[in-house]
Coordinates of C-alpha atoms in Angstrom, one line a residue:
M1 CA 3.6 -27.1 8.2
Q2 CA 4.7 -28.9 5.0
N3 CA 3.0 -32.0 3.9
K4 CA 5.0 -34.9 2.2
L5 CA 2.4 -35.2 -0.6
A6 CA 2.8 -31.6 -1.9
E7 CA 6.6 -32.1 -1.6
N8 CA 6.3 -35.3 -3.6
I9 CA 4.3 -33.3 -6.3
A10 CA 6.7 -30.4 -6.3
E11 CA 9.7 -33.1 -7.1
T12 CA 7.7 -34.4 -10.0
I13 CA 7.1 -31.0 -11.3
L14 CA 10.7 -30.2 -11.0
K15 CA 11.8 -33.2 -12.8
K16 CA 9.3 -32.6 -15.7
A17 CA 10.0 -28.9 -16.0
K18 CA 13.7 -28.9 -15.3
V19 CA 13.7 -25.1 -14.0
C20 CA 13.0 -23.5 -10.7
P21 CA 10.1 -20.9 -10.7
Q22 CA 10.8 -17.6 -9.1
L23 CA 7.2 -16.5 -8.8
G24 CA 3.7 -17.9 -8.7
L25 CA 0.4 -17.1 -10.3
V26 CA -3.0 -18.7 -9.1
L27 CA -5.5 -18.2 -11.8
G28 CA -9.2 -17.4 -11.3
S29 CA -12.1 -17.8 -13.8
G30 CA -11.4 -16.2 -16.9
W31 CA -7.5 -15.4 -16.3
G32 CA -6.4 -18.5 -18.1
G33 CA -5.5 -16.8 -21.4
I34 CA -2.2 -15.6 -19.3
V35 CA -0.9 -19.1 -20.3
N36 CA -0.3 -17.6 -23.8
A37 CA 2.1 -15.3 -22.9
L38 CA 4.6 -18.0 -21.7
T39 CA 7.4 -19.0 -23.5
D40 CA 9.4 -22.4 -23.2
K41 CA 6.2 -23.7 -21.7
C42 CA 6.0 -27.1 -19.8
V43 CA 2.3 -28.1 -19.2
I44 CA 2.0 -30.5 -16.4
P45 CA -1.6 -31.6 -16.0
Y46 CA -2.9 -32.3 -12.5
S47 CA -3.8 -35.7 -13.7
E48 CA -0.3 -36.6 -14.1
L49 CA 0.5 -35.8 -10.5
S50 CA -0.1 -38.7 -8.1
G51 CA -2.1 -37.5 -5.1
M52 CA -3.1 -34.1 -6.6
P53 CA -7.0 -33.2 -6.7
Q54 CA -8.6 -32.7 -10.0
C55 CA -10.7 -29.5 -10.9
G56 CA -14.4 -29.7 -11.2
V57 CA -15.4 -26.2 -12.1
K58 CA -15.7 -24.7 -15.8
G59 CA -13.2 -22.2 -16.3
H60 CA -10.3 -24.1 -14.4
A61 CA -8.3 -26.3 -16.7
G62 CA -6.3 -28.1 -14.0
N63 CA -2.7 -27.6 -14.9
F64 CA 0.7 -26.5 -13.6
V65 CA 2.2 -24.4 -16.4
I66 CA 5.9 -23.4 -16.0
G67 CA 7.6 -21.0 -18.5
T68 CA 9.2 -17.6 -18.8
I69 CA 7.6 -14.3 -19.1
G70 CA 9.8 -11.0 -19.1
G71 CA 13.0 -13.0 -18.1
K72 CA 11.4 -14.6 -15.1
V73 CA 10.6 -18.3 -14.4
V74 CA 6.9 -18.5 -13.6
V75 CA 4.8 -21.2 -12.6
I76 CA 1.0 -20.7 -13.1
I77 CA -1.7 -22.7 -11.0
Q78 CA -4.1 -23.1 -13.9
G79 CA -7.1 -24.3 -11.9
R80 CA -7.8 -23.7 -8.2
F81 CA -10.1 -25.7 -5.6
H82 CA -13.3 -23.9 -3.7
L83 CA -14.6 -24.8 -0.4
Y84 CA -18.4 -24.8 -2.2
E85 CA -17.3 -27.9 -4.0
G86 CA -17.3 -29.5 -0.6
R87 CA -13.4 -29.8 -0.8
R88 CA -11.7 -30.1 2.4
M89 CA -9.4 -27.0 3.3
E90 CA -6.3 -29.1 2.7
E91 CA -7.3 -29.5 -1.1
V92 CA -7.8 -25.8 -1.6
L93 CA -4.5 -25.4 -0.2
M94 CA -2.8 -27.8 -2.0
P95 CA -1.6 -25.4 -4.9
L96 CA -0.2 -23.1 -2.3
N97 CA 1.9 -25.9 -0.4
V98 CA 2.9 -27.1 -3.9
L99 CA 4.1 -23.5 -4.9
Y100 CA 6.0 -23.3 -1.3
S101 CA 7.8 -26.6 -2.0
L102 CA 8.9 -25.6 -5.6
G103 CA 10.5 -22.8 -3.5
V104 CA 8.2 -19.9 -4.6
R105 CA 8.1 -17.0 -2.2
N106 CA 6.2 -14.6 -4.3
V107 CA 2.6 -15.2 -5.4
I108 CA -0.3 -13.2 -7.2
L109 CA -3.8 -14.6 -6.7
T110 CA -6.5 -13.7 -9.3
N111 CA -10.1 -13.9 -9.4
A112 CA -13.4 -12.9 -11.1
A113 CA -15.3 -10.9 -8.7
G114 CA -18.8 -9.0 -8.4
G115 CA -18.5 -5.4 -8.2
V116 CA -20.3 -4.0 -4.8
N117 CA -18.6 -0.3 -5.2
E118 CA -21.3 1.7 -7.1
K119 CA -18.0 3.3 -8.8
Y120 CA -17.0 0.1 -10.4
R121 CA -17.7 -0.9 -13.8
V122 CA -17.5 -4.3 -15.5
G123 CA -14.2 -4.9 -16.7
D124 CA -12.3 -2.8 -14.0
I125 CA -9.5 -4.2 -12.1
M126 CA -9.3 -4.0 -8.4
I127 CA -6.1 -4.3 -6.6
L128 CA -6.8 -6.0 -3.1
K129 CA -5.6 -3.8 -0.3
D130 CA -7.6 -5.8 2.4
H131 CA -10.2 -8.4 2.7
I132 CA -12.9 -9.7 4.9
N133 CA -13.2 -13.5 5.5
F134 CA -16.8 -14.3 5.3
T135 CA -16.4 -18.2 4.7
C136 CA -16.3 -18.5 8.6
K137 CA -13.5 -21.1 7.8
N138 CA -9.9 -20.1 8.8
P139 CA -7.3 -22.2 6.8
L140 CA -4.9 -22.3 10.0
I141 CA -7.7 -24.1 12.2
G142 CA -5.8 -27.4 13.2
V143 CA -2.6 -26.4 12.0
Q144 CA 0.3 -27.3 14.4
P145 CA 2.2 -24.0 15.2
S146 CA 6.1 -24.3 15.2
E147 CA 8.6 -21.7 16.1
E148 CA 9.2 -20.8 12.6
F149 CA 5.6 -21.2 11.5
P150 CA 3.4 -20.0 14.1
V151 CA -0.6 -19.7 13.5
F152 CA -1.3 -16.4 15.3
V153 CA -0.3 -14.5 11.8
D154 CA -0.4 -10.8 11.9
M155 CA -3.2 -9.9 9.1
S156 CA -2.8 -6.1 9.3
E157 CA -1.0 -5.9 5.9
V158 CA -1.6 -9.3 4.0
Y159 CA -1.1 -7.6 0.5
D160 CA 2.3 -6.5 -0.1
P161 CA 2.3 -2.6 -0.5
V162 CA 5.3 -2.6 -3.0
F163 CA 3.5 -5.2 -5.0
R164 CA 0.4 -3.2 -5.1
K165 CA 2.1 -0.1 -6.0
K166 CA 3.7 -1.9 -8.8
I167 CA 0.4 -3.3 -10.1
L168 CA -1.2 0.0 -9.8
N169 CA 1.6 1.4 -11.9
A170 CA 1.3 -1.2 -14.6
C171 CA -2.6 -0.6 -15.0
I172 CA -1.8 3.4 -15.1
E173 CA 0.7 2.8 -17.8
L174 CA -1.7 0.5 -19.9
N175 CA -4.7 3.0 -19.1
V176 CA -6.7 0.2 -17.4
P177 CA -9.4 1.2 -15.3
C178 CA -8.2 0.3 -11.8
H179 CA -9.2 0.7 -8.4
E180 CA -7.6 -0.5 -4.7
G181 CA -10.5 -1.9 -2.6
V182 CA -11.4 -4.5 -0.1
Y183 CA -12.7 -7.9 -1.2
M184 CA -14.8 -10.4 0.5
Q185 CA -14.7 -14.1 0.0
L186 CA -18.1 -15.5 0.8
L187 CA -18.5 -19.6 0.8
G188 CA -20.9 -20.0 -2.2
P189 CA -22.0 -21.5 -4.5
T190 CA -25.1 -19.2 -4.6
F191 CA -24.7 -15.7 -5.6
E192 CA -25.5 -12.9 -2.8
T193 CA -28.9 -11.6 -2.4
P194 CA -29.3 -7.7 -3.0
A195 CA -30.0 -7.3 0.8
E196 CA -26.8 -9.0 1.5
I197 CA -25.0 -6.8 -0.9
R198 CA -26.1 -3.6 0.6
A199 CA -25.1 -4.9 4.0
F200 CA -21.8 -5.5 2.5
R201 CA -21.5 -2.2 1.0
N202 CA -22.0 -0.6 4.5
W203 CA -19.3 -2.7 5.7
G204 CA -17.0 -1.2 3.2
V205 CA -16.8 -4.1 0.8
D206 CA -15.9 -3.3 -2.8
A207 CA -15.9 -6.7 -4.4
V208 CA -17.1 -10.1 -3.6
G209 CA -16.1 -13.6 -4.7
M210 CA -15.7 -17.3 -3.5
S211 CA -12.1 -17.6 -3.5
T212 CA -8.6 -16.1 -2.6
V213 CA -8.9 -15.2 1.0
V214 CA -8.1 -18.3 2.4
E215 CA -5.2 -18.6 0.1
A216 CA -3.9 -15.3 0.8
I217 CA -4.1 -16.1 4.7
Y218 CA -2.4 -19.4 4.0
A219 CA 0.5 -17.7 2.0
R220 CA 1.2 -15.3 4.4
Y221 CA 1.3 -17.9 7.3
L222 CA 4.0 -19.5 4.8
K223 CA 5.7 -15.9 4.7
M224 CA 5.1 -15.5 1.0
R225 CA 4.9 -12.0 -0.4
V226 CA 1.2 -11.7 -1.9
A227 CA -0.5 -9.8 -4.3
A228 CA -4.2 -10.1 -5.6
I229 CA -6.0 -9.2 -8.2
S230 CA -9.8 -9.0 -9.3
C231 CA -11.3 -8.6 -12.6
I232 CA -14.8 -7.0 -12.1
T233 CA -16.9 -9.2 -14.3
N234 CA -20.2 -8.3 -13.1
K235 CA -22.3 -5.8 -10.8
A236 CA -23.6 -7.6 -7.5
A237 CA -26.9 -8.6 -6.9
G238 CA -29.3 -6.0 -6.9
M239 CA -27.2 -3.5 -8.9
D240 CA -28.6 -4.8 -12.3
I241 CA -31.8 -5.9 -13.9
N242 CA -30.2 -8.9 -15.3
P243 CA -29.7 -12.1 -12.9
I244 CA -26.1 -13.3 -12.3
K245 CA -25.1 -16.4 -14.1
H246 CA -21.6 -18.2 -14.0
E247 CA -21.7 -18.4 -17.6
D248 CA -21.8 -14.7 -17.9
V249 CA -19.1 -14.3 -15.7
L250 CA -16.9 -16.6 -17.6
L251 CA -18.0 -15.1 -20.9
Q252 CA -17.2 -11.6 -19.6
S253 CA -13.9 -12.7 -18.1
E254 CA -12.9 -14.3 -21.5
K255 CA -13.6 -11.1 -23.1
E256 CA -11.2 -9.2 -21.1
G257 CA -8.7 -12.0 -21.8
V258 CA -6.2 -10.2 -24.0
F259 CA -5.9 -7.0 -21.9
L260 CA -5.6 -9.1 -18.8
E261 CA -2.7 -11.1 -20.6
K262 CA -0.8 -7.7 -21.6
L263 CA -1.5 -6.4 -17.9
M264 CA 0.0 -9.3 -16.1
K265 CA 3.1 -9.3 -18.5
K266 CA 3.7 -5.7 -17.2
I267 CA 3.4 -6.6 -13.8
I268 CA 5.6 -9.6 -13.8
A269 CA 8.3 -7.4 -15.9
T270 CA 8.2 -5.1 -12.8
I271 CA 8.4 -7.6 -10.0

């Protein structure tokens, strides 16, 4: 289940940080400002960790950041890896394996997503209540099962209902437009076509993106409690007259940075 490389990376992080984190955050595009909310920060670049893959996508810094928010010690994955980069699944899952080796059993995944639901507006938050894995790749393929960690994992409730309720309440308290919805991960790197988006909407999909789902599946395999949050940074293909550009997605998510930081501080305080 665990690999020695992740354990070695975690050991190095613990030696540098000198604290054990209670909660893990995986940051998607534009969510990096949350790092500003940490106190007593220890920033550990991936480049200082032997064997750790390096980030190659704009908007993903490539650091482990450990610090305190609301009295809780948190480790932030500031930079994830994507299948569309040609990464092996082991690389995509490395941050989750490191979190597990650090002793983290609660994780919040974040992303920037395209809104498929016609009621969603740019800047809205969507709490994942379910997902569709449209990458056609399952992260547990080839994983050797054990009695403690079987690969036939129940996926009927991936996203912890207690966490979801706490996130929803935090959004309501802060007057943040919020929805619970179904997220679809696609392989990328191209954005979807208008015809695909119409088909996905008929399937009950509310938002689309290129990350998160394979991480959530693997985290559940590791018996972590999982929550996931999307920031709707654009309307999906065919729903707006403007073409979709990665630069515009980053710009919109950066605009939302201040309120995302405030929201995450509120969420962590309740978990």
